[in-house]
CSV table of C-alpha atoms and ligand atoms in Angstrom, one decimal:
chain,number,residue,atom,x,y,z
A,625,UNK,CA,102.3,33.3,-64.9
A,626,UNK,CA,99.1,33.7,-62.9
A,627,UNK,CA,96.4,31.2,-64.0
A,628,UNK,CA,92.7,32.1,-63.6
A,629,UNK,CA,91.5,31.3,-60.1
A,630,UNK,CA,88.7,29.0,-61.2
A,631,UNK,CA,91.4,26.5,-62.2
A,632,UNK,CA,92.2,26.2,-58.5
A,633,UNK,CA,88.7,25.4,-57.3
A,634,UNK,CA,89.1,21.5,-57.7
A,635,UNK,CA,92.0,21.7,-55.2
A,636,UNK,CA,89.8,23.4,-52.6
A,637,UNK,CA,88.6,20.1,-51.3
A,638,UNK,CA,92.0,18.6,-50.6
A,639,UNK,CA,92.8,19.4,-46.9
A,640,UNK,CA,96.0,21.5,-47.0
A,641,UNK,CA,98.2,23.7,-44.9
A,642,UNK,CA,97.2,27.2,-45.8
A,643,UNK,CA,98.6,30.6,-45.0
A,644,UNK,CA,96.7,33.8,-45.5
A,645,UNK,CA,98.7,37.0,-45.7
A,646,UNK,CA,97.7,40.6,-46.4
A,647,UNK,CA,99.6,43.9,-46.6
A,648,UNK,CA,101.5,45.6,-43.8
A,649,UNK,CA,99.4,47.7,-41.4
A,650,UNK,CA,96.3,45.8,-42.6
A,651,UNK,CA,93.2,47.9,-42.9
A,652,UNK,CA,89.6,46.8,-42.6
A,653,UNK,CA,89.6,45.2,-46.1
A,654,UNK,CA,92.9,43.4,-45.6
A,655,UNK,CA,91.9,42.0,-42.1
A,656,UNK,CA,88.2,41.4,-43.1
A,657,UNK,CA,89.1,39.5,-46.3
A,658,UNK,CA,91.8,37.4,-44.4
A,659,UNK,CA,89.5,36.5,-41.6
A,660,UNK,CA,86.5,35.9,-43.9
A,661,UNK,CA,88.6,33.5,-45.9
A,662,UNK,CA,89.9,31.9,-42.7
A,663,UNK,CA,86.3,31.2,-41.5
A,664,UNK,CA,85.5,29.7,-44.9
A,665,UNK,CA,88.6,27.5,-45.3
A,666,UNK,CA,88.5,26.0,-41.8
A,667,UNK,CA,85.1,24.6,-42.7
A,668,UNK,CA,86.6,22.7,-45.6
A,669,UNK,CA,89.0,20.9,-43.2
A,670,UNK,CA,92.1,22.9,-44.0
A,671,UNK,CA,94.8,23.9,-41.4
A,672,UNK,CA,94.8,27.7,-41.7
A,673,UNK,CA,97.1,30.4,-40.3
A,674,UNK,CA,96.6,34.1,-40.9
A,675,UNK,CA,99.8,36.2,-40.8
A,676,UNK,CA,99.9,40.0,-40.7
A,677,UNK,CA,103.2,41.5,-41.7
A,678,UNK,CA,103.0,44.1,-39.0
A,679,UNK,CA,100.7,45.1,-36.2
A,680,UNK,CA,97.3,46.6,-36.9
A,681,UNK,CA,94.8,49.2,-35.6
A,682,UNK,CA,93.0,48.6,-32.3
A,683,UNK,CA,89.7,49.2,-34.0
A,684,UNK,CA,90.0,45.8,-35.8
A,685,UNK,CA,90.5,43.9,-32.6
A,686,UNK,CA,86.8,43.0,-32.1
A,687,UNK,CA,86.7,41.0,-35.3
A,688,UNK,CA,85.7,37.3,-35.1
A,689,UNK,CA,88.9,35.2,-35.3
A,690,UNK,CA,91.4,38.2,-34.9
A,691,UNK,CA,92.9,36.3,-31.9
A,692,UNK,CA,94.3,33.8,-34.4
A,693,UNK,CA,96.1,36.4,-36.5
A,694,UNK,CA,99.9,36.2,-36.0
A,695,UNK,CA,101.9,39.5,-36.1
A,696,UNK,CA,105.0,38.6,-38.1
A,697,UNK,CA,107.2,41.2,-36.5
A,698,UNK,CA,106.5,39.6,-33.1
A,699,UNK,CA,106.7,35.9,-34.2
A,700,UNK,CA,109.2,35.7,-37.0
A,701,UNK,CA,110.5,32.2,-36.3
A,702,UNK,CA,107.0,30.7,-36.0
A,703,UNK,CA,105.8,32.5,-39.2
A,704,UNK,CA,108.9,31.4,-41.0
A,705,UNK,CA,108.2,27.8,-40.1
A,706,UNK,CA,104.6,28.1,-41.1
A,707,UNK,CA,105.4,29.5,-44.5
A,708,UNK,CA,108.1,26.9,-45.1
A,709,UNK,CA,105.6,24.1,-44.5
A,710,UNK,CA,102.6,25.6,-46.3
A,711,UNK,CA,101.0,24.0,-49.3
A,712,UNK,CA,99.1,27.1,-50.3
A,713,UNK,CA,99.6,30.8,-49.6
A,714,UNK,CA,96.7,33.2,-50.2
A,715,UNK,CA,97.8,36.8,-50.8
A,716,UNK,CA,95.0,39.3,-50.1
A,717,UNK,CA,94.4,42.9,-50.8
A,718,UNK,CA,97.8,43.8,-52.3
A,719,UNK,CA,99.2,43.7,-55.8
A,720,UNK,CA,103.0,43.6,-55.3
A,721,UNK,CA,104.8,41.4,-52.8
A,722,UNK,CA,106.8,44.2,-51.2
A,723,UNK,CA,103.5,45.4,-49.6
A,724,UNK,CA,104.0,42.5,-47.2
A,725,UNK,CA,107.3,44.1,-46.0
A,726,UNK,CA,109.6,41.5,-44.4
A,727,UNK,CA,107.3,38.6,-45.3
A,728,UNK,CA,107.9,39.2,-49.1
A,729,UNK,CA,111.3,37.4,-49.4
A,730,UNK,CA,109.9,34.4,-47.5
A,731,UNK,CA,106.9,34.1,-49.8
A,732,UNK,CA,109.2,34.6,-52.8
A,733,UNK,CA,111.5,31.8,-51.7
A,734,UNK,CA,109.0,29.0,-51.0
A,735,UNK,CA,107.8,26.7,-53.7
A,736,UNK,CA,104.1,26.2,-53.1
A,737,UNK,CA,100.8,27.3,-54.6
A,738,UNK,CA,100.4,31.1,-54.3
A,739,UNK,CA,97.1,32.7,-54.9
A,740,UNK,CA,96.3,36.4,-55.3
A,741,UNK,CA,92.9,37.9,-54.7
A,742,UNK,CA,93.1,41.7,-55.1
A,743,UNK,CA,91.6,44.8,-56.6
A,744,UNK,CA,94.7,47.0,-57.1
A,745,UNK,CA,96.1,48.0,-60.5
A,746,UNK,CA,99.1,46.3,-62.1
A,747,UNK,CA,99.4,43.1,-60.1
A,748,UNK,CA,102.8,41.3,-60.0
A,749,UNK,CA,101.4,38.4,-62.0
A,750,UNK,CA,104.7,36.5,-62.2
A,751,UNK,CA,104.7,36.0,-58.4
A,752,UNK,CA,101.4,33.9,-58.3
A,753,UNK,CA,100.3,30.5,-59.4
A,754,UNK,CA,96.6,31.4,-59.5
A,755,UNK,CA,94.7,34.5,-58.9
A,756,UNK,CA,92.1,37.1,-59.7
A,757,UNK,CA,92.8,40.8,-60.0
A,758,UNK,CA,89.8,43.1,-60.7
A,759,UNK,CA,90.2,46.8,-60.2
A,760,UNK,CA,86.4,47.2,-60.7
A,761,UNK,CA,85.7,45.4,-57.4
A,762,UNK,CA,84.8,47.5,-54.4
A,763,UNK,CA,87.0,45.5,-52.1
A,764,UNK,CA,89.0,42.3,-51.6
A,765,UNK,CA,86.2,41.2,-49.2
A,766,UNK,CA,83.7,41.3,-52.1
A,767,UNK,CA,86.1,39.2,-54.1
A,768,UNK,CA,86.4,36.6,-51.3
A,769,UNK,CA,82.6,36.5,-51.3
A,770,UNK,CA,82.7,35.8,-55.1
A,771,UNK,CA,85.4,33.2,-54.5
A,772,UNK,CA,83.2,31.3,-52.0
A,773,UNK,CA,80.1,31.5,-54.1
A,774,UNK,CA,81.7,30.8,-57.5
A,775,UNK,CA,83.5,27.8,-56.1
A,776,UNK,CA,80.2,26.3,-55.2
A,777,UNK,CA,80.4,26.9,-51.4
A,778,UNK,CA,77.7,29.4,-50.8
A,779,UNK,CA,76.3,27.0,-48.2
A,780,UNK,CA,79.3,27.6,-45.9
A,781,UNK,CA,78.6,31.3,-45.5
A,782,UNK,CA,78.0,32.0,-41.8
A,783,UNK,CA,77.7,34.9,-39.5
A,784,UNK,CA,81.5,35.1,-38.9
A,785,UNK,CA,82.3,35.2,-42.6
A,786,UNK,CA,79.5,37.8,-43.2
A,787,UNK,CA,80.7,40.0,-40.4
A,788,UNK,CA,84.3,40.0,-41.6
A,789,UNK,CA,83.5,40.5,-45.3
A,790,UNK,CA,81.0,43.2,-44.5
A,791,UNK,CA,83.6,45.1,-42.5
A,792,UNK,CA,86.1,45.4,-45.3
A,793,UNK,CA,83.5,46.2,-47.9
A,794,UNK,CA,82.2,49.0,-45.7
A,795,UNK,CA,85.6,50.5,-45.0
A,796,UNK,CA,86.9,50.2,-48.6
A,797,UNK,CA,83.7,51.8,-50.0
A,798,UNK,CA,83.6,54.7,-47.5
A,799,UNK,CA,80.5,53.2,-46.0
A,800,UNK,CA,79.0,52.3,-49.4
A,801,UNK,CA,79.3,55.7,-51.0
A,802,UNK,CA,82.3,55.4,-53.4
A,803,UNK,CA,81.5,54.8,-57.1
A,804,UNK,CA,82.8,51.2,-56.7
A,805,UNK,CA,79.6,50.4,-54.7
A,806,UNK,CA,77.8,48.4,-57.4
A,807,UNK,CA,74.6,46.4,-57.4
A,808,UNK,CA,76.6,43.3,-56.7
A,809,UNK,CA,77.9,44.9,-53.5
A,810,UNK,CA,74.3,45.6,-52.3
A,811,UNK,CA,73.2,42.1,-53.3
A,812,UNK,CA,76.0,40.6,-51.3
A,813,UNK,CA,75.1,42.7,-48.3
A,814,UNK,CA,71.4,41.6,-48.7
A,815,UNK,CA,72.6,38.0,-48.7
A,816,UNK,CA,74.6,38.7,-45.4
A,817,UNK,CA,71.5,40.3,-43.9
A,818,UNK,CA,69.5,37.2,-44.7
A,819,UNK,CA,71.9,35.1,-42.7
A,820,UNK,CA,71.8,37.4,-39.7
A,821,UNK,CA,74.4,40.1,-40.2
A,822,UNK,CA,74.1,42.9,-37.6
A,823,UNK,CA,75.6,45.8,-39.5
A,824,UNK,CA,75.0,48.7,-37.1
A,825,UNK,CA,77.3,47.3,-34.5
A,826,UNK,CA,80.1,46.8,-37.0
A,827,UNK,CA,80.0,50.5,-38.0
A,828,UNK,CA,80.1,51.4,-34.3
A,829,UNK,CA,83.1,49.1,-33.6
A,830,UNK,CA,85.1,50.6,-36.5
A,831,UNK,CA,84.2,54.3,-36.4
A,832,UNK,CA,83.0,55.1,-32.9
A,833,UNK,CA,85.6,53.4,-30.9
A,834,UNK,CA,88.4,55.8,-30.5
A,835,UNK,CA,90.0,57.6,-27.5
A,836,UNK,CA,89.5,61.3,-26.8
A,837,UNK,CA,93.2,62.0,-27.7
A,838,UNK,CA,92.5,61.0,-31.3
A,839,UNK,CA,89.7,63.6,-31.7
A,840,UNK,CA,91.9,66.3,-30.2
A,841,UNK,CA,94.8,65.3,-32.5
A,842,UNK,CA,92.5,65.7,-35.5
A,843,UNK,CA,91.5,69.1,-34.3
A,844,UNK,CA,95.1,70.1,-33.8
A,845,UNK,CA,96.3,69.0,-37.3
A,846,UNK,CA,93.2,70.5,-39.0
A,847,UNK,CA,94.1,73.8,-37.4
A,848,UNK,CA,97.9,73.7,-37.7
A,849,UNK,CA,99.0,71.3,-40.4
A,850,UNK,CA,96.7,71.9,-43.3
A,851,UNK,CA,97.4,73.9,-46.4
A,852,UNK,CA,94.9,74.5,-49.1
A,853,UNK,CA,96.4,75.2,-52.5
A,854,UNK,CA,93.4,76.7,-54.3
A,855,UNK,CA,95.2,77.3,-57.6
A,856,UNK,CA,95.6,73.5,-57.8
A,857,UNK,CA,92.3,72.5,-56.1
A,858,UNK,CA,94.5,70.6,-53.7
A,859,UNK,CA,94.6,70.3,-50.0
A,860,UNK,CA,97.8,69.1,-48.2
A,861,UNK,CA,98.4,68.0,-44.7
A,862,UNK,CA,101.6,67.0,-42.9
A,863,UNK,CA,102.0,65.4,-39.6
A,864,UNK,CA,105.3,65.4,-37.7
A,865,UNK,CA,106.6,62.7,-35.4
A,866,UNK,CA,106.3,65.2,-32.5
A,867,UNK,CA,102.5,65.5,-33.2
A,868,UNK,CA,102.1,61.8,-33.1
A,869,UNK,CA,103.9,61.6,-29.8
A,870,UNK,CA,102.1,64.5,-28.2
A,871,UNK,CA,98.7,63.0,-28.8
A,872,UNK,CA,99.9,59.4,-28.2
A,873,UNK,CA,98.7,58.4,-31.7
A,874,UNK,CA,98.8,54.7,-32.5
A,875,UNK,CA,98.5,52.6,-35.7
A,876,UNK,CA,95.2,53.2,-37.3
A,877,UNK,CA,94.5,56.5,-35.5
A,878,UNK,CA,95.4,58.5,-38.6
A,879,UNK,CA,93.4,56.4,-41.0
A,880,UNK,CA,90.6,58.4,-42.7
A,881,UNK,CA,92.3,61.7,-41.9
A,882,UNK,CA,93.0,62.3,-45.6
A,883,UNK,CA,89.3,62.1,-46.4
A,884,UNK,CA,88.7,65.4,-44.5
A,885,UNK,CA,90.7,67.2,-47.2
A,886,UNK,CA,88.2,66.3,-49.9
A,887,UNK,CA,85.3,67.7,-47.9
A,888,UNK,CA,86.4,71.2,-48.9
A,889,UNK,CA,84.3,72.5,-51.7
A,890,UNK,CA,86.1,72.3,-55.1
A,891,UNK,CA,89.0,70.3,-53.8
A,892,UNK,CA,89.9,67.4,-56.1
A,893,UNK,CA,93.2,66.2,-54.7
A,894,UNK,CA,94.0,65.5,-51.0
A,895,UNK,CA,97.4,64.5,-49.9
A,896,UNK,CA,98.7,63.8,-46.4
A,897,UNK,CA,102.2,62.9,-45.3
A,898,UNK,CA,102.9,61.3,-42.0
A,899,UNK,CA,106.3,61.1,-40.3
A,900,UNK,CA,106.6,57.4,-39.5
A,901,UNK,CA,109.6,55.8,-37.7
A,902,UNK,CA,111.4,54.5,-40.8
A,903,UNK,CA,109.9,56.6,-43.6
A,904,UNK,CA,107.5,59.4,-44.5
A,905,UNK,CA,104.3,57.8,-45.7
A,906,UNK,CA,102.0,59.6,-48.2
A,907,UNK,CA,98.3,59.0,-48.7
A,908,UNK,CA,96.6,60.4,-51.8
A,909,UNK,CA,92.9,60.8,-52.5
A,910,UNK,CA,91.2,62.3,-55.5
A,911,UNK,CA,87.7,63.0,-56.9
A,912,UNK,CA,87.0,62.6,-60.6
A,913,UNK,CA,89.6,62.0,-63.2
A,914,UNK,CA,92.8,63.0,-61.4
A,915,UNK,CA,94.7,59.7,-61.2
A,916,UNK,CA,96.5,59.4,-57.9
A,917,UNK,CA,97.7,55.9,-58.7
A,918,UNK,CA,99.9,57.2,-61.5
A,919,UNK,CA,100.9,60.2,-59.4
A,920,UNK,CA,102.0,58.0,-56.5
A,921,UNK,CA,103.9,55.6,-58.9
A,922,UNK,CA,105.7,58.4,-60.7
A,923,UNK,CA,106.7,60.6,-57.8
A,924,UNK,CA,106.5,58.8,-54.4
A,925,UNK,CA,107.4,55.1,-55.0
A,926,UNK,CA,103.8,54.0,-54.5
A,927,UNK,CA,100.6,53.1,-56.1
A,928,UNK,CA,97.0,51.9,-55.4
A,929,UNK,CA,93.8,52.9,-57.1
A,930,UNK,CA,92.9,55.8,-59.4
A,931,UNK,CA,91.2,57.7,-56.6
A,932,UNK,CA,93.1,56.4,-53.6
A,933,UNK,CA,96.8,55.6,-53.4
A,934,UNK,CA,99.8,55.8,-51.1
A,935,UNK,CA,103.5,56.2,-51.4
A,936,UNK,CA,106.7,56.8,-49.3
A,937,UNK,CA,109.9,58.6,-49.2
A,938,UNK,CA,113.1,58.8,-47.1
A,939,UNK,CA,113.1,62.6,-47.3
A,940,UNK,CA,112.2,64.5,-44.2
A,941,UNK,CA,108.8,66.2,-43.9
A,942,UNK,CA,109.9,69.6,-45.1
A,943,UNK,CA,111.7,68.3,-48.1
A,944,UNK,CA,108.9,65.9,-49.2
A,945,UNK,CA,106.3,68.7,-48.8
A,946,UNK,CA,108.5,71.0,-50.8
A,947,UNK,CA,108.9,68.4,-53.6
A,948,UNK,CA,105.1,67.7,-53.5
A,949,UNK,CA,104.4,71.4,-54.1
A,950,UNK,CA,106.9,71.6,-56.9
A,951,UNK,CA,105.5,68.4,-58.5
A,952,UNK,CA,101.8,69.4,-58.6
A,953,UNK,CA,102.7,72.4,-60.7
A,954,UNK,CA,102.9,70.1,-63.7
A,955,UNK,CA,99.4,68.9,-63.0
A,956,UNK,CA,97.8,72.4,-63.0
A,957,UNK,CA,95.7,71.7,-66.1
A,958,UNK,CA,94.4,68.3,-64.9
A,959,UNK,CA,93.4,69.7,-61.6
A,960,UNK,CA,91.3,72.5,-63.0
B,428,5GP,P1,96.2,54.4,-47.7
B,428,5GP,O1,96.3,55.8,-48.1
B,428,5GP,O2,94.8,54.1,-47.2
B,428,5GP,O3,97.3,53.8,-46.9
B,428,5GP,O4,96.3,53.6,-49.1
B,428,5GP,C1,95.4,53.8,-50.2
B,428,5GP,C2,95.5,52.8,-51.2
B,428,5GP,O5,96.8,52.8,-51.8
B,428,5GP,C3,95.4,51.4,-50.6
B,428,5GP,O6,94.6,50.6,-51.6
B,428,5GP,C4,96.8,50.8,-50.6
B,428,5GP,O7,96.8,49.5,-50.8
B,428,5GP,C5,97.5,51.6,-51.6
B,428,5GP,N1,98.9,51.9,-51.2
B,428,5GP,C6,99.2,52.6,-50.1
B,428,5GP,N2,100.6,52.7,-50.0
B,428,5GP,C7,101.1,52.1,-51.1
B,428,5GP,C8,102.4,51.9,-51.5
B,428,5GP,O8,103.4,52.3,-50.9
B,428,5GP,N3,102.6,51.1,-52.7
B,428,5GP,C9,101.5,50.6,-53.4
B,428,5GP,N4,101.7,49.9,-54.5
B,428,5GP,N5,100.2,50.9,-52.9
B,428,5GP,C10,100.0,51.6,-51.8
B,429,MN,MN1,91.2,46.8,-50.4
């Protein structure tokens, strides 16, 4: 059973072979927390390797240290060896091991210290030796900052750590606007500014760094793939494989698309399904009390947070959209 993370602090000073792993298709928070932790741990003399279960969005490729991140799908043998010989595995920004896709069985099989730092609901506590799970936290990046400070290592904070941790906090808080943006978040950012963080360039690198085709793709799907179900205060979008091919859409290009749905006045529930190679992947967002974590768990093999979650299905786009429309009928009251 997962022990409180502070019980691990004394071991931080024994140089170890450490692996850091986050969820598949890592987002800003997953990549930011992994690299922030990396820049911290190498200062303590550890041998650190960061593994991503899959590839990631191009807009993360400017991040300090990203050149050290190993894509599991492209280096399975090497990753396997690294995991076999690790003393400690840090698991960041996911609650259940299956979020690491094909890395999950390898983590499960090795007998070493496994540490969870995460802010999603219902963590798989039996899978970890130590950990901290706090759904009130804005981001895993903020939790890595707490980990560094609480373990007595605030003096190691440098510009690389600050840049990485700021990135994930910014992306997971919708640029500091979601309710999860607490005073602690702003205090952390103030601390980063004091050590020289340049925040404006980070926003540019993440949000203003796309190709023209992505903007045209967004225009296309907003015009052609959007349905507003006013009786349920719900907006729904579906993207076909042919749309992704037509506009040459890559990993990360569809991130944030779901947020457009909630910009419509009165809409409380936004749902988008994207036709991926091996599955149809849902993203759910809500405003207020409608709990999309539970919705994703119950109906689409997923989970996440109360106001942001995801899920999947093997059904084709038409069938899953049909089932979605059928399913929300039972939530008519809650969505009023
Ligand atoms: P996104 O829509 O940005 O991919 O995901 C929103 C949130 O839901 C993220 O916090 C993500 O970790 C979580 N999430 C997305 N897909 C899944 C899933 O299939 N299972 C679980 N448990 N969480 C998911
Ligand atoms: Mn996160």
